[in-house]
XYZ file of C-alpha atoms in Angstrom:
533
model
C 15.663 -8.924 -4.324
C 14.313 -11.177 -7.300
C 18.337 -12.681 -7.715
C 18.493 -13.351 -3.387
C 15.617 -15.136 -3.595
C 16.667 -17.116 -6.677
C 19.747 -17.893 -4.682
C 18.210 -18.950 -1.152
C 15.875 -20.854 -3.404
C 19.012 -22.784 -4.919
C 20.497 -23.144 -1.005
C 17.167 -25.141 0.314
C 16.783 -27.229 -2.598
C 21.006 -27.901 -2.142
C 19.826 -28.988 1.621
C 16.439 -30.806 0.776
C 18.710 -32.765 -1.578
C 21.192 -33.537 1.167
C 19.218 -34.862 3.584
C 16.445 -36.883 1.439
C 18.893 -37.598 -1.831
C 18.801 -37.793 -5.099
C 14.305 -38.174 -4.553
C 14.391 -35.147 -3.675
C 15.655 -34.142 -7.329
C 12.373 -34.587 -8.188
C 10.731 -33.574 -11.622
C 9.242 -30.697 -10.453
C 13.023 -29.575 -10.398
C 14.501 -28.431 -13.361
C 16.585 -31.356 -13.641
C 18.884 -30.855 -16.511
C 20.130 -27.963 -14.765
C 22.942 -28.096 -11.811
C 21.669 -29.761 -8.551
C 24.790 -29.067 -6.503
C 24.179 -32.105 -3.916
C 23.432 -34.368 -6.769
C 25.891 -37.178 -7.624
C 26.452 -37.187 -11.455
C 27.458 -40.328 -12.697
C 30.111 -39.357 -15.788
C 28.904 -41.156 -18.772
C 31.160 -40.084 -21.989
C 30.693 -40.922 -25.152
C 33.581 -42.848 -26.211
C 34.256 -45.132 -29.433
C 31.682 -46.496 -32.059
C 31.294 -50.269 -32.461
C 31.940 -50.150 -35.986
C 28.888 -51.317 -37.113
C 26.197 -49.204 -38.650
C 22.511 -50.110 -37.952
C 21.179 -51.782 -40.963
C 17.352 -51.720 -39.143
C 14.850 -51.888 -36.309
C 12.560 -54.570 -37.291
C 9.678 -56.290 -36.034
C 7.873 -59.932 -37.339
C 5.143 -59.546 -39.376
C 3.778 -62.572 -40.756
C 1.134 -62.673 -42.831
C -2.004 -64.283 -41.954
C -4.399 -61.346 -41.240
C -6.252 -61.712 -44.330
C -5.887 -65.741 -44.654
C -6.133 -66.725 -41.373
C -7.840 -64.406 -38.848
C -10.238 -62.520 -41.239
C -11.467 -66.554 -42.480
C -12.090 -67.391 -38.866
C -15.508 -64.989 -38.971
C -14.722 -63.856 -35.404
C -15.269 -59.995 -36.613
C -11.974 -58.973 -37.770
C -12.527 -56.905 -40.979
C -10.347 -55.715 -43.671
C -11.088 -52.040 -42.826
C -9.302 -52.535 -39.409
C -5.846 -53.647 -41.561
C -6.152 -50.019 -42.938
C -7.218 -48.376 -40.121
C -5.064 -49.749 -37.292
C -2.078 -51.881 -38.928
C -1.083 -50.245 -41.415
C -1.487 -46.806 -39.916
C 0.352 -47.893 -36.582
C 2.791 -49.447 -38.883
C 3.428 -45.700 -40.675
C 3.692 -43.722 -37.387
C 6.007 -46.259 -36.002
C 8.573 -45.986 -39.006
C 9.202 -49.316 -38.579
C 12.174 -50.524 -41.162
C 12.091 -53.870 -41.630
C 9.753 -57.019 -41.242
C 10.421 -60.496 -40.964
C 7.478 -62.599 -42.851
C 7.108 -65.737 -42.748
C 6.510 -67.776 -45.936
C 5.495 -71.719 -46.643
C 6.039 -73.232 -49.767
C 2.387 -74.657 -50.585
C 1.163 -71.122 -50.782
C 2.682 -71.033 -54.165
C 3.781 -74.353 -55.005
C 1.565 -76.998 -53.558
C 2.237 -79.729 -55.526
C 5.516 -80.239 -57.862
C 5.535 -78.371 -60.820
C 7.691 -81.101 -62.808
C 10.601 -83.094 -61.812
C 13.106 -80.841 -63.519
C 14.043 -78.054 -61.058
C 16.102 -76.533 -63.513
C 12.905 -75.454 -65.764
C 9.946 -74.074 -63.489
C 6.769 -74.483 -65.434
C 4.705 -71.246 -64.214
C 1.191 -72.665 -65.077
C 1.111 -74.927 -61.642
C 2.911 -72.299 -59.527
C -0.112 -70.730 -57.380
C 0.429 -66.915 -56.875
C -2.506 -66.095 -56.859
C -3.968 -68.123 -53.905
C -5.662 -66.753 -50.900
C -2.552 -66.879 -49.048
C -0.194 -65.399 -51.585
C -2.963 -62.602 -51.217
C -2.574 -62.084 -47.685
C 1.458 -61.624 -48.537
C 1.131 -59.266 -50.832
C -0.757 -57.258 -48.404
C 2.043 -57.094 -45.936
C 4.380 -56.115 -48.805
C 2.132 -53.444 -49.935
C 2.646 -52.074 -46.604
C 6.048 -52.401 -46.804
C 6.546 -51.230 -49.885
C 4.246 -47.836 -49.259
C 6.661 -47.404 -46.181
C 9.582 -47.697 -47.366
C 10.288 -51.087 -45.359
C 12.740 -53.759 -46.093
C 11.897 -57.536 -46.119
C 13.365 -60.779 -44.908
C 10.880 -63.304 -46.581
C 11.811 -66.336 -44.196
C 11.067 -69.846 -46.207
C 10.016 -72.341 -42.614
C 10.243 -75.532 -43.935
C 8.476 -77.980 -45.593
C 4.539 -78.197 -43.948
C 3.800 -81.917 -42.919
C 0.347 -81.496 -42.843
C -0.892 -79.106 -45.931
C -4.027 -76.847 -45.024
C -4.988 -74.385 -47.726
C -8.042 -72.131 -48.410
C -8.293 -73.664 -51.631
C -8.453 -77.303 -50.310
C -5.348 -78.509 -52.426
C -3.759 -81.465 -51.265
C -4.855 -80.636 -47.796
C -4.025 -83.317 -44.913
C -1.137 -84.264 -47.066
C 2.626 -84.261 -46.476
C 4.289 -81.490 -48.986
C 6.215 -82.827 -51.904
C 9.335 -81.163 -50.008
C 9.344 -82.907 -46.530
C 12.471 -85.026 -46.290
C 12.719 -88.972 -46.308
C 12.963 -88.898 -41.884
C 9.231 -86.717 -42.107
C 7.826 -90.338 -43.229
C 9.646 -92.384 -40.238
C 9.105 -90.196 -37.374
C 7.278 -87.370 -37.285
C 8.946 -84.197 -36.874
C 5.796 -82.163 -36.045
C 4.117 -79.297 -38.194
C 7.436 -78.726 -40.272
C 9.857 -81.104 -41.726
C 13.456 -80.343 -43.011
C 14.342 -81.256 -46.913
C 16.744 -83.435 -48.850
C 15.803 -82.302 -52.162
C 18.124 -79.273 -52.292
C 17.675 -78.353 -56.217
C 13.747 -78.683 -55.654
C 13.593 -76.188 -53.143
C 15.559 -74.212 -54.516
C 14.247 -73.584 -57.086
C 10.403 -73.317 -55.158
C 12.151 -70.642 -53.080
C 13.978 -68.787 -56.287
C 11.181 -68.947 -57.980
C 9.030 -67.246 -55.924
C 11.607 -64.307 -55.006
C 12.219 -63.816 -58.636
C 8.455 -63.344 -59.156
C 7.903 -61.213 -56.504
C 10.564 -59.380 -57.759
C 10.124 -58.966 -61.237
C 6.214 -59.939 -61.844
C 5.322 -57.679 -59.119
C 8.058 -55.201 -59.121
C 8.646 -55.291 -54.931
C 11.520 -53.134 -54.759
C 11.505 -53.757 -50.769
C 12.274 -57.270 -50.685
C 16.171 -57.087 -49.612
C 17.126 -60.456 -47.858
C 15.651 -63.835 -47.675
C 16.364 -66.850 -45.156
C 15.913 -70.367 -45.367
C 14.492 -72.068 -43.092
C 13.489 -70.625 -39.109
C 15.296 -72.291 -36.675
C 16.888 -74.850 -38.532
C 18.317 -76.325 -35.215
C 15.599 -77.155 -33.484
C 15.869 -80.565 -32.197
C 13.184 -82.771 -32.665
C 13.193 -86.110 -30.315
C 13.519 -89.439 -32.872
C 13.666 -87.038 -36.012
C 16.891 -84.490 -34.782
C 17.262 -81.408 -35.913
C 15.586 -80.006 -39.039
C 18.713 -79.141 -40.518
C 21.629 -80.514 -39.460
C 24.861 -78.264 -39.486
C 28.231 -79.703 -37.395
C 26.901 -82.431 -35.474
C 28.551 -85.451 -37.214
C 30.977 -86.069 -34.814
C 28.877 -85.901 -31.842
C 25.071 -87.848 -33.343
C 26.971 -89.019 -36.150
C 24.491 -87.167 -38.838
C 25.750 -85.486 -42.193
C 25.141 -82.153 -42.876
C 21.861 -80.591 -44.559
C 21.969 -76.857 -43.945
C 25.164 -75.916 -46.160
C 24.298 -78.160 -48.973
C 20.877 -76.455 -49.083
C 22.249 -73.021 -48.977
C 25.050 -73.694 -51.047
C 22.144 -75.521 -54.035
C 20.082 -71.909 -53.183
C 22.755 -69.712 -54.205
C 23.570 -71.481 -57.349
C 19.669 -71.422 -58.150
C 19.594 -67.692 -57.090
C 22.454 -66.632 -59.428
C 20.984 -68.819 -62.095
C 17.464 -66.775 -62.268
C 19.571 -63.932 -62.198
C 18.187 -62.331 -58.717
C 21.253 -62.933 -56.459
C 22.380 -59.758 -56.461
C 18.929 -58.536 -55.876
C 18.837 -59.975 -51.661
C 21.208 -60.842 -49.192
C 21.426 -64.253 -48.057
C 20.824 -63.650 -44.205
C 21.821 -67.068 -42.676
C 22.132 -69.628 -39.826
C 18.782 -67.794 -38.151
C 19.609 -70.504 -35.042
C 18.305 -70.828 -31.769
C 19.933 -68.900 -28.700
C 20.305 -72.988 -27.646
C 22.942 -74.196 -29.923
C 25.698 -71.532 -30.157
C 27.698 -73.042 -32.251
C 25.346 -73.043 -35.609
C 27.187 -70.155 -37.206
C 30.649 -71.452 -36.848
C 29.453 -74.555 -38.310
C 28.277 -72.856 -41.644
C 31.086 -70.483 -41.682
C 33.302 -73.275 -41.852
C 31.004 -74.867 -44.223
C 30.471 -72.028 -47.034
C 33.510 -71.489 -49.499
C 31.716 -69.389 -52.128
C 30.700 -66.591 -50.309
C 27.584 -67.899 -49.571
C 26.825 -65.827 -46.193
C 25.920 -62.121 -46.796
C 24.940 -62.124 -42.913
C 24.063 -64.200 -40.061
C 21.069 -64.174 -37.268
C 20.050 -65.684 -34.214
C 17.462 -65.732 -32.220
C 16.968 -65.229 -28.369
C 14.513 -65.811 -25.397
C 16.455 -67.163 -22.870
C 17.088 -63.976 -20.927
C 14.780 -62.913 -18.297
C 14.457 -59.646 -17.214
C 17.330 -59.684 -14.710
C 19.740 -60.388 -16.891
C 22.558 -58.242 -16.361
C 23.830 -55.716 -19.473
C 26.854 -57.843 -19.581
C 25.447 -61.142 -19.928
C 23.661 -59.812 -22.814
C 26.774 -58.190 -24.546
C 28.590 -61.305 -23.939
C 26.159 -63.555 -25.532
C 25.526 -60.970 -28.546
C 29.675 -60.531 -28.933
C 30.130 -64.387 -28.947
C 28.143 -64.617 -32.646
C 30.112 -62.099 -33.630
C 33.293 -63.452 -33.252
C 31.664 -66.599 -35.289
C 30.403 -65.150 -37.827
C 33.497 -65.116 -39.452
C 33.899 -61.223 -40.511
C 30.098 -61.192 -41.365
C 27.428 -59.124 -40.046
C 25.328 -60.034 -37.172
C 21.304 -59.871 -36.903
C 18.982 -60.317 -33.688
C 16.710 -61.984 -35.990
C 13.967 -62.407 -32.983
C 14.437 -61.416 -29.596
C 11.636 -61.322 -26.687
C 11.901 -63.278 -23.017
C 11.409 -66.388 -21.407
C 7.304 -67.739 -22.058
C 5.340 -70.891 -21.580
C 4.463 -72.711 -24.434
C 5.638 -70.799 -27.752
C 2.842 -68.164 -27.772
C 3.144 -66.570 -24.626
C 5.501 -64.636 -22.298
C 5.643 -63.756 -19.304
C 4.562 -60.442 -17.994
C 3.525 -59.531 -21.717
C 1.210 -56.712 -20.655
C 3.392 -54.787 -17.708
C 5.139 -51.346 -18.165
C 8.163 -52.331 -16.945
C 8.252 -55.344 -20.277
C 9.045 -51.938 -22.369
C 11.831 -51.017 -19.665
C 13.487 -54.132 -20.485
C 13.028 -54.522 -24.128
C 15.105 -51.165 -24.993
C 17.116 -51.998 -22.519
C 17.807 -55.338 -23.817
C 17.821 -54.070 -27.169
C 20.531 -51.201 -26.811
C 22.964 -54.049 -25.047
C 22.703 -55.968 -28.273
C 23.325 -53.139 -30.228
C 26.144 -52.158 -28.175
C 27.891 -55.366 -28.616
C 27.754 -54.640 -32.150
C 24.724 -56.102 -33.746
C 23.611 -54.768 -36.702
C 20.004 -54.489 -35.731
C 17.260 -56.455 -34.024
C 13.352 -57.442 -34.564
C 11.199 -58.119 -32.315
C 8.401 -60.467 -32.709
C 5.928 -59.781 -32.707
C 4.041 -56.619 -34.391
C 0.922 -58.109 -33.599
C -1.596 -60.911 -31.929
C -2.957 -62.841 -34.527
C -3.861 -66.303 -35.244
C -1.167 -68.426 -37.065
C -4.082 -71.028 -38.494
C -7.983 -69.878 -38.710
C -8.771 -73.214 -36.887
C -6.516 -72.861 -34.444
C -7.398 -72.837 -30.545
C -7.211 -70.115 -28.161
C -4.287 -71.041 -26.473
C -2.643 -71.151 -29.937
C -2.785 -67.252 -30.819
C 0.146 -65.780 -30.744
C 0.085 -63.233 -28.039
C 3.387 -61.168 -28.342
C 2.493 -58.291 -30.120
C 2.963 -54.510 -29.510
C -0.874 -54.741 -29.636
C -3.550 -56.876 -29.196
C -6.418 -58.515 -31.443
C -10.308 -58.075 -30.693
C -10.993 -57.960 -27.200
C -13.874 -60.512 -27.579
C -10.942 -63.323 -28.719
C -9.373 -63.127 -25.460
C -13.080 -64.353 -23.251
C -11.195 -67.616 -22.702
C -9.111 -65.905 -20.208
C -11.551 -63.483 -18.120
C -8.426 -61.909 -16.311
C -6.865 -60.781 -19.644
C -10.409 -59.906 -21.147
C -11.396 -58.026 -18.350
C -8.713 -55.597 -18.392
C -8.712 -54.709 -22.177
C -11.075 -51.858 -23.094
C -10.763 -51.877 -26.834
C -10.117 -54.200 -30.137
C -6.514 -53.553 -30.746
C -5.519 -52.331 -27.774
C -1.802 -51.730 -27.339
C 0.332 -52.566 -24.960
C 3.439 -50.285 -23.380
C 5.894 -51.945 -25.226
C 4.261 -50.328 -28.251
C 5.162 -47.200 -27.031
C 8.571 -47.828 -25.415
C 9.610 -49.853 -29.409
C 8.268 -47.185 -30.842
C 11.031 -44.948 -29.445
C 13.809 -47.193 -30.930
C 11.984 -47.386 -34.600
C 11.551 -44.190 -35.009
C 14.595 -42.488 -33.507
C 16.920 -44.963 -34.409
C 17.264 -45.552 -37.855
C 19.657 -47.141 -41.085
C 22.995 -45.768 -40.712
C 23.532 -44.780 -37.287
C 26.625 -44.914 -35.861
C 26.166 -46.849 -32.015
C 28.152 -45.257 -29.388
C 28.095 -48.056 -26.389
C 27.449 -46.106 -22.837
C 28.618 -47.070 -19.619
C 26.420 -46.160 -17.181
C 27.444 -47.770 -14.141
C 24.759 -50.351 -13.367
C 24.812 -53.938 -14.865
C 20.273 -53.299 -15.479
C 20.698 -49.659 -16.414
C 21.706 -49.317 -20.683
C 22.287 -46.327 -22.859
C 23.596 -45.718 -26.604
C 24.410 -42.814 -28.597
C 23.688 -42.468 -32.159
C 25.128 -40.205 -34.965
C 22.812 -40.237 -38.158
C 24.338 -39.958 -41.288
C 23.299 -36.124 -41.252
C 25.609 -35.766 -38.044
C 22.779 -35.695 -35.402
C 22.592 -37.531 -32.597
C 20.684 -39.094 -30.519
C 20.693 -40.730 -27.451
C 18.941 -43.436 -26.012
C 18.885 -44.667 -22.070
C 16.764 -47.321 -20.570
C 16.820 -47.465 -16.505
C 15.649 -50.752 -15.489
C 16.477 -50.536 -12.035
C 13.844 -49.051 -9.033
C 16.340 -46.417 -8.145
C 16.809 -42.586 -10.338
C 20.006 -42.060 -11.341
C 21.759 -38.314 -12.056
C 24.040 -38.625 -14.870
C 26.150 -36.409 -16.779
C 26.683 -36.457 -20.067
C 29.660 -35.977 -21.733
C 30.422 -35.702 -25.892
C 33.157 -33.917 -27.482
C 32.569 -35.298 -30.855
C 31.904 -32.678 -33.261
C 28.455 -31.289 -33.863
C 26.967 -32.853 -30.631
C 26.466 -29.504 -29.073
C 22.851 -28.107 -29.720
C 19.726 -28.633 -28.509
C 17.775 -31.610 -28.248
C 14.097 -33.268 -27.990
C 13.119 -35.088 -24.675
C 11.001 -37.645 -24.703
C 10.006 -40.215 -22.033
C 8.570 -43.143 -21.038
C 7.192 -42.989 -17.964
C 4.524 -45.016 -15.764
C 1.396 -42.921 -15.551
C 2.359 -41.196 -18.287
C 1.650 -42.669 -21.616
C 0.144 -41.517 -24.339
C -3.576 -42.194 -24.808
C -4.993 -45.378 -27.406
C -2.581 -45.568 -30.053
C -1.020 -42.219 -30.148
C 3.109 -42.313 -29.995
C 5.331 -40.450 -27.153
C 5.568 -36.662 -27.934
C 8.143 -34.490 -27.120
C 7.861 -32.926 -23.704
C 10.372 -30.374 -23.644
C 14.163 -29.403 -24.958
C 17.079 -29.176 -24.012
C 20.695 -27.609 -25.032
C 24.409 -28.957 -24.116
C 26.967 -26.835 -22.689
C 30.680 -27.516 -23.148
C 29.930 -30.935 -24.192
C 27.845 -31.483 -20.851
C 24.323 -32.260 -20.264
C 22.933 -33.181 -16.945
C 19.780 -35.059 -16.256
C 18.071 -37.002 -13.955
C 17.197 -40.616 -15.485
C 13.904 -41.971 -13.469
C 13.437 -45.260 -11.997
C 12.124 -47.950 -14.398
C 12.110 -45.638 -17.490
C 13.504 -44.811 -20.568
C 14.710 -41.348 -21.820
C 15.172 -40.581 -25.622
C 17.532 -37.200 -26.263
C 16.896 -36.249 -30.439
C 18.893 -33.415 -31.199
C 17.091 -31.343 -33.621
C-alpha cells in the first residue's frame, strides 16, 4: 500500500509539474531527485582553463587605526579584534590588497644617494606604519598573502606626526609643479623610488620577519588620465599625445633595486594594475620589459553593470590574457558602475551578491588567476575627510551613527558593522574556493546565469553556480572525471534566508551523485555552492 501511494504521489507531482512548470518544482520537493516533467538543462563538466587559482582576495587598506580610530567618532580598537579580524578568519579570505604611500615611511629624502639608504630618517615607526602592521598581523595570523600596492607620490602630505604636512612629497614629478594632477602625482626619479619602495619591502621583510608579503605593485592605476597633467604614468602613448614613457623605466629601475637588496626573489612583481578604460596598458609594458620584469599582470574593472551578459565578461577578461604576453592574469579590483569613486549603485541589495559571484566565476572562467574585490570594509580613507568621502563598498559597514548624513541609509541599519549580503554570497567563493583549484568553465545556457567547477589539489570538487536571472532553472549535472562521484555539501544563498548578524552560510543538507549525474533545481536570483566532502 505504502509503495502505491509513493507512486500516485510521484504521478500528481509529474502532472502539477506539467501544467504549472518548472514552479511547481518547488523546494518543498526533493529536488535533486528525478522530477519526470522537469526540463534538465545538461551542463557537463568539460576542460580546465589551465590556470590554477592563485587567490580570492579582497582590498584592505589600512587606515582603521590611523584614520578612522583618530577621527574620535567611537570606533575603538577592541572592535578591530572583535569584528575585523574575526570576520576576516571565518571568511578564509587569501589575499589582501593594501594600499601603501611613501611618506608613511619616508617623508622627507633620506640623502641624495639612492644607492645607500640611511635608516635613521626612514620612519617605521609612525602612526601610520602602525596601522600597516596591523593589517599584516592579520594577515600573517591567517595565513594571507599580500600585494602591498605603492599609489604614487602624495601632493599634499598629511601625517599624524605633522611632518612636512601641506607639502608636495620629495617624489612628485616635475608636471605635479605645473598643473596639478590632484591628490597623487606620478614620478621621474626612478632610482629614488626605488629604492623608498625596496626599502621598505626589505624591512618588512627582514626587520619584521612578514613571511606573507608575496607580491608588490607600483603604482594604482597608473593610467588614469588627468586633464592638463595626462596620465600618471605614461606607457605607449607616444605616438598618439606624443609623451615618452614612465611606467617601464620605473619598473625596470625597481627590479634592479629589488635584486640589489637582495629581496627579488622574495615577491612577484604584479604589474600594469590599469584601468578597465585603456586596454591596451599591458601590451604596452609587455612590449616594453626585456628582463623578465613582469611576474604577472592586473587590471581593474567597474564598467559592467549588472546586465552584462557572461560573455561580455569572458571576452573582456580573455582579451588581457592574450596581452599579457604568456603571463598570468589578476582581477586586481572588480565591483560595478558608482557615482563618484566611493559609491555604487545598489550597494546594499541581495541581488548585488547574485551578481558579484556571478561576475566573478565568468572571470575565472576566462582564465583569470583570481580576483579581489574592494572593498572588505567602509572606512574613512583620511580622518578629516567628509561624509560623502567614506568609502562605502565594503562587505560590511562602519558605525551606524557615521551614516546620519543620509537618513535613508541610517535608518535601515540596526547595528555598527552591519554586513551586507554580499558578505555572505563572497564569503562562499573565499572559503570554498581556494589556491590551487583547477576551474572547470560551465555552460549553463543563459548569457546572466554562471557556474564553475573546481578540483582542489586533494581531488575534491566543488562546484559553484550563480543564477542571476528571475526564472529557476533544472539542471543536470554531468562529471566523469575521476573521483567526482560522492557526496556533497549544499549550501545556498537565498533571499529570506540568510544567516543572522555576521554568522556565514551553513550547510543545509547533502547530497550524493549517481553515474556521474546530479540533478537540482537552481532558484531564481541565487547562488548554489556543491562541496564534496
Amino acid at each position: 500500500m505504502a509503495m502505491k501511494m509513493t507512486h500516485i504521489s510521484k504521478t500528481l507531482l509529474s502532472i502539477v509539474c506539467t501544467l504549472w512548470g518548472m514552479s511547481a518544482c518547488s523546494d518543498d520537493y526533493n529536488k535533486y531527485d528525478d522530477c519526470p516533467a522537469c526540463n534538465y538543462y545538461p551542463v557537463a563538466v568539460g576542460n580546465s582553463t589551465g590556470t590554477p587559482v592563485h587567490a580570492i582576495g579582497v582590498e584592505m587598506d589600512p587606515h582603521f587605526f590611523s584614520q578612522n580610530i583618530t577621527r574620535n567618532d567611537g570606533s575603538k580598537a577592541e572592535d578591530w579584534e572583535n569584528i575585523v579580524v574575526q570576520r576576516v578568519k571565518k571568511m578564509k579570505v587569501q589575499q589582501f590588497r593594501i594600499m601603501m604611500q611613501p611618506q608613511w615611511w619616508e617623508p622627507s629624502n633620506d640623502n641624495n644617494d639612492p644607492n645607500v639608504a640611511d635608516m635613521s630618517k626612514f620612519t617605521f615607526d609612525s602612526e601610520e606604519m602602525q596601522s600597516v602592521y596591523k593589517v599584516l598581523d592579520m594577515a600573517q595570523e591567517n595565513n594571507i598573502g599580500v600585494t602591498l600596492v605603492v599609489w604614487g607620490a602624495i601632493t599634499n602630505i598629511d601625517l599624524l606626526s605633522g611632518i612636512n604636512n601641506g607639502q608636495k612629497h620629495f617624489l612628485c614629478d616635475a608636471r605635479s609643479y605645473n598643473v596639478n594632477p590632484g591628490w597623487i602625482a606620478g614620478i621621474d626619479n626612478y632610482e629614488e623610488f626605488a629604492e623608498n619602495f625596496s626599502t621598505m619591502v626589505k624591512y618588512l621583510i627582514e626587520e619584521k620577519h612578514y613571511t606573507c608579503i608575496n607580491q608588490i605593485t607600483p603604482f594604482n592605476e597608473p593610467d588614469s588620465h588627468i586633464a592638463g597633467y595626462g596620465r600618471i604614468m605614461w606607457q605607449g602613448d607616444f605616438e598618439t599625445m606624443g609623451w615618452q614613457d614612465t611606467y617601464a623605466p620605473m619598473v625596470k629601475a625597481l627590479d634592479a633595486k629589488f635584486k640589489a637588496d637582495g629581496i627579488r626573489s622574495k615577491v612577484h612583481f604584479n604589474l600594469s594594475d590599469n584601468t578597465d578604460g585603456t586596454p591596451g596598458y599591458i601590451a604596452a609594458c609587455v612590449s616594453a620589459f626585456t628582463n623578465d620584469e613582469a611576474d604577472l599582470y592586473n587590471s581593474h574593472v567597474y564598467k559592467f553593470d549588472y546586465n552584462t551578459p557572461n560573455s561580455t565578461l569572458v571576452n573582456w577578461e580573455r582579451q588581457n590574457i592574450a596581452s599579457a604576453g604568456g603571463k598570468r592574469h589578476f582581477v586586481g579590483e572588480f565591483g560595478f558602475p558608482g557615482y563618484g569613486s566611493a559609491r555604487q549603485y545598489g550597494i546594499d541589495t541581495y541581488t548585488r551578491g547574485v551578481q558579484l559571484i556571478r561576475v566573478a566565476l565568468n572571470y575565472l572562467n576566462a582564465g583569470a588567476c583570481g580576483v579581489s574585490y574592494w572593498s572588505l570594509i567602509d572606512q574613512y580613507y583620511n580622518r578629516n575627510a567628509s561624509y560623502s568621502e567614506m568609502q562605502q563598498l565594503g562587505l560590511w559597514k562602519y558605525l551606524k551613527s557615521a551614516y546620519t548624513e543620509d537618513p535613508d541609509v541610517y535608518s535601515k541599519i540596526k547595528e555598527d558593522y552591519e554586513v551586507r549580503p554580499q558578505y555572505y554570497a563572497y564569503s562562499l567563493l573565499t572559503r570554498f574556493v581556494r589556491q590551487g583549484d583547477e576551474v572547470y568553465p560551465l555552460d549553463l545556457g543563459d548569457e546572466l546565469i554562471a557556474g564553475s567547477a573546481f578540483l582542489n589539489t586533494e581531488g575534491k570538487w566543488t562546484y559553484v553556480l550563480s543564477n542571476a536571472t528571475d526564472k529557476d532553472k533544472m539542471i543536470q549535472l554531468e562529471n566523469d572525471k575521476e573521483g567526482a562521484n560522492g557526496e556533497y555539501n549544499v549550501y545556498k544563498y537565498m533571499e529570506g534566508r540568510l544567516p543572522e548578524g555576521d554568522n556565514l552560510i551553513e550547510s543545509t543538507e547533502t547530497v550524493n551523485t549517481q553515474e556521474n549525474n546530479l540533478k537540482l533545481k537552481l532558484s531564481r536570483s541565487s547562488i548554489r555552492v556543491l562541496v564534496q566532502k
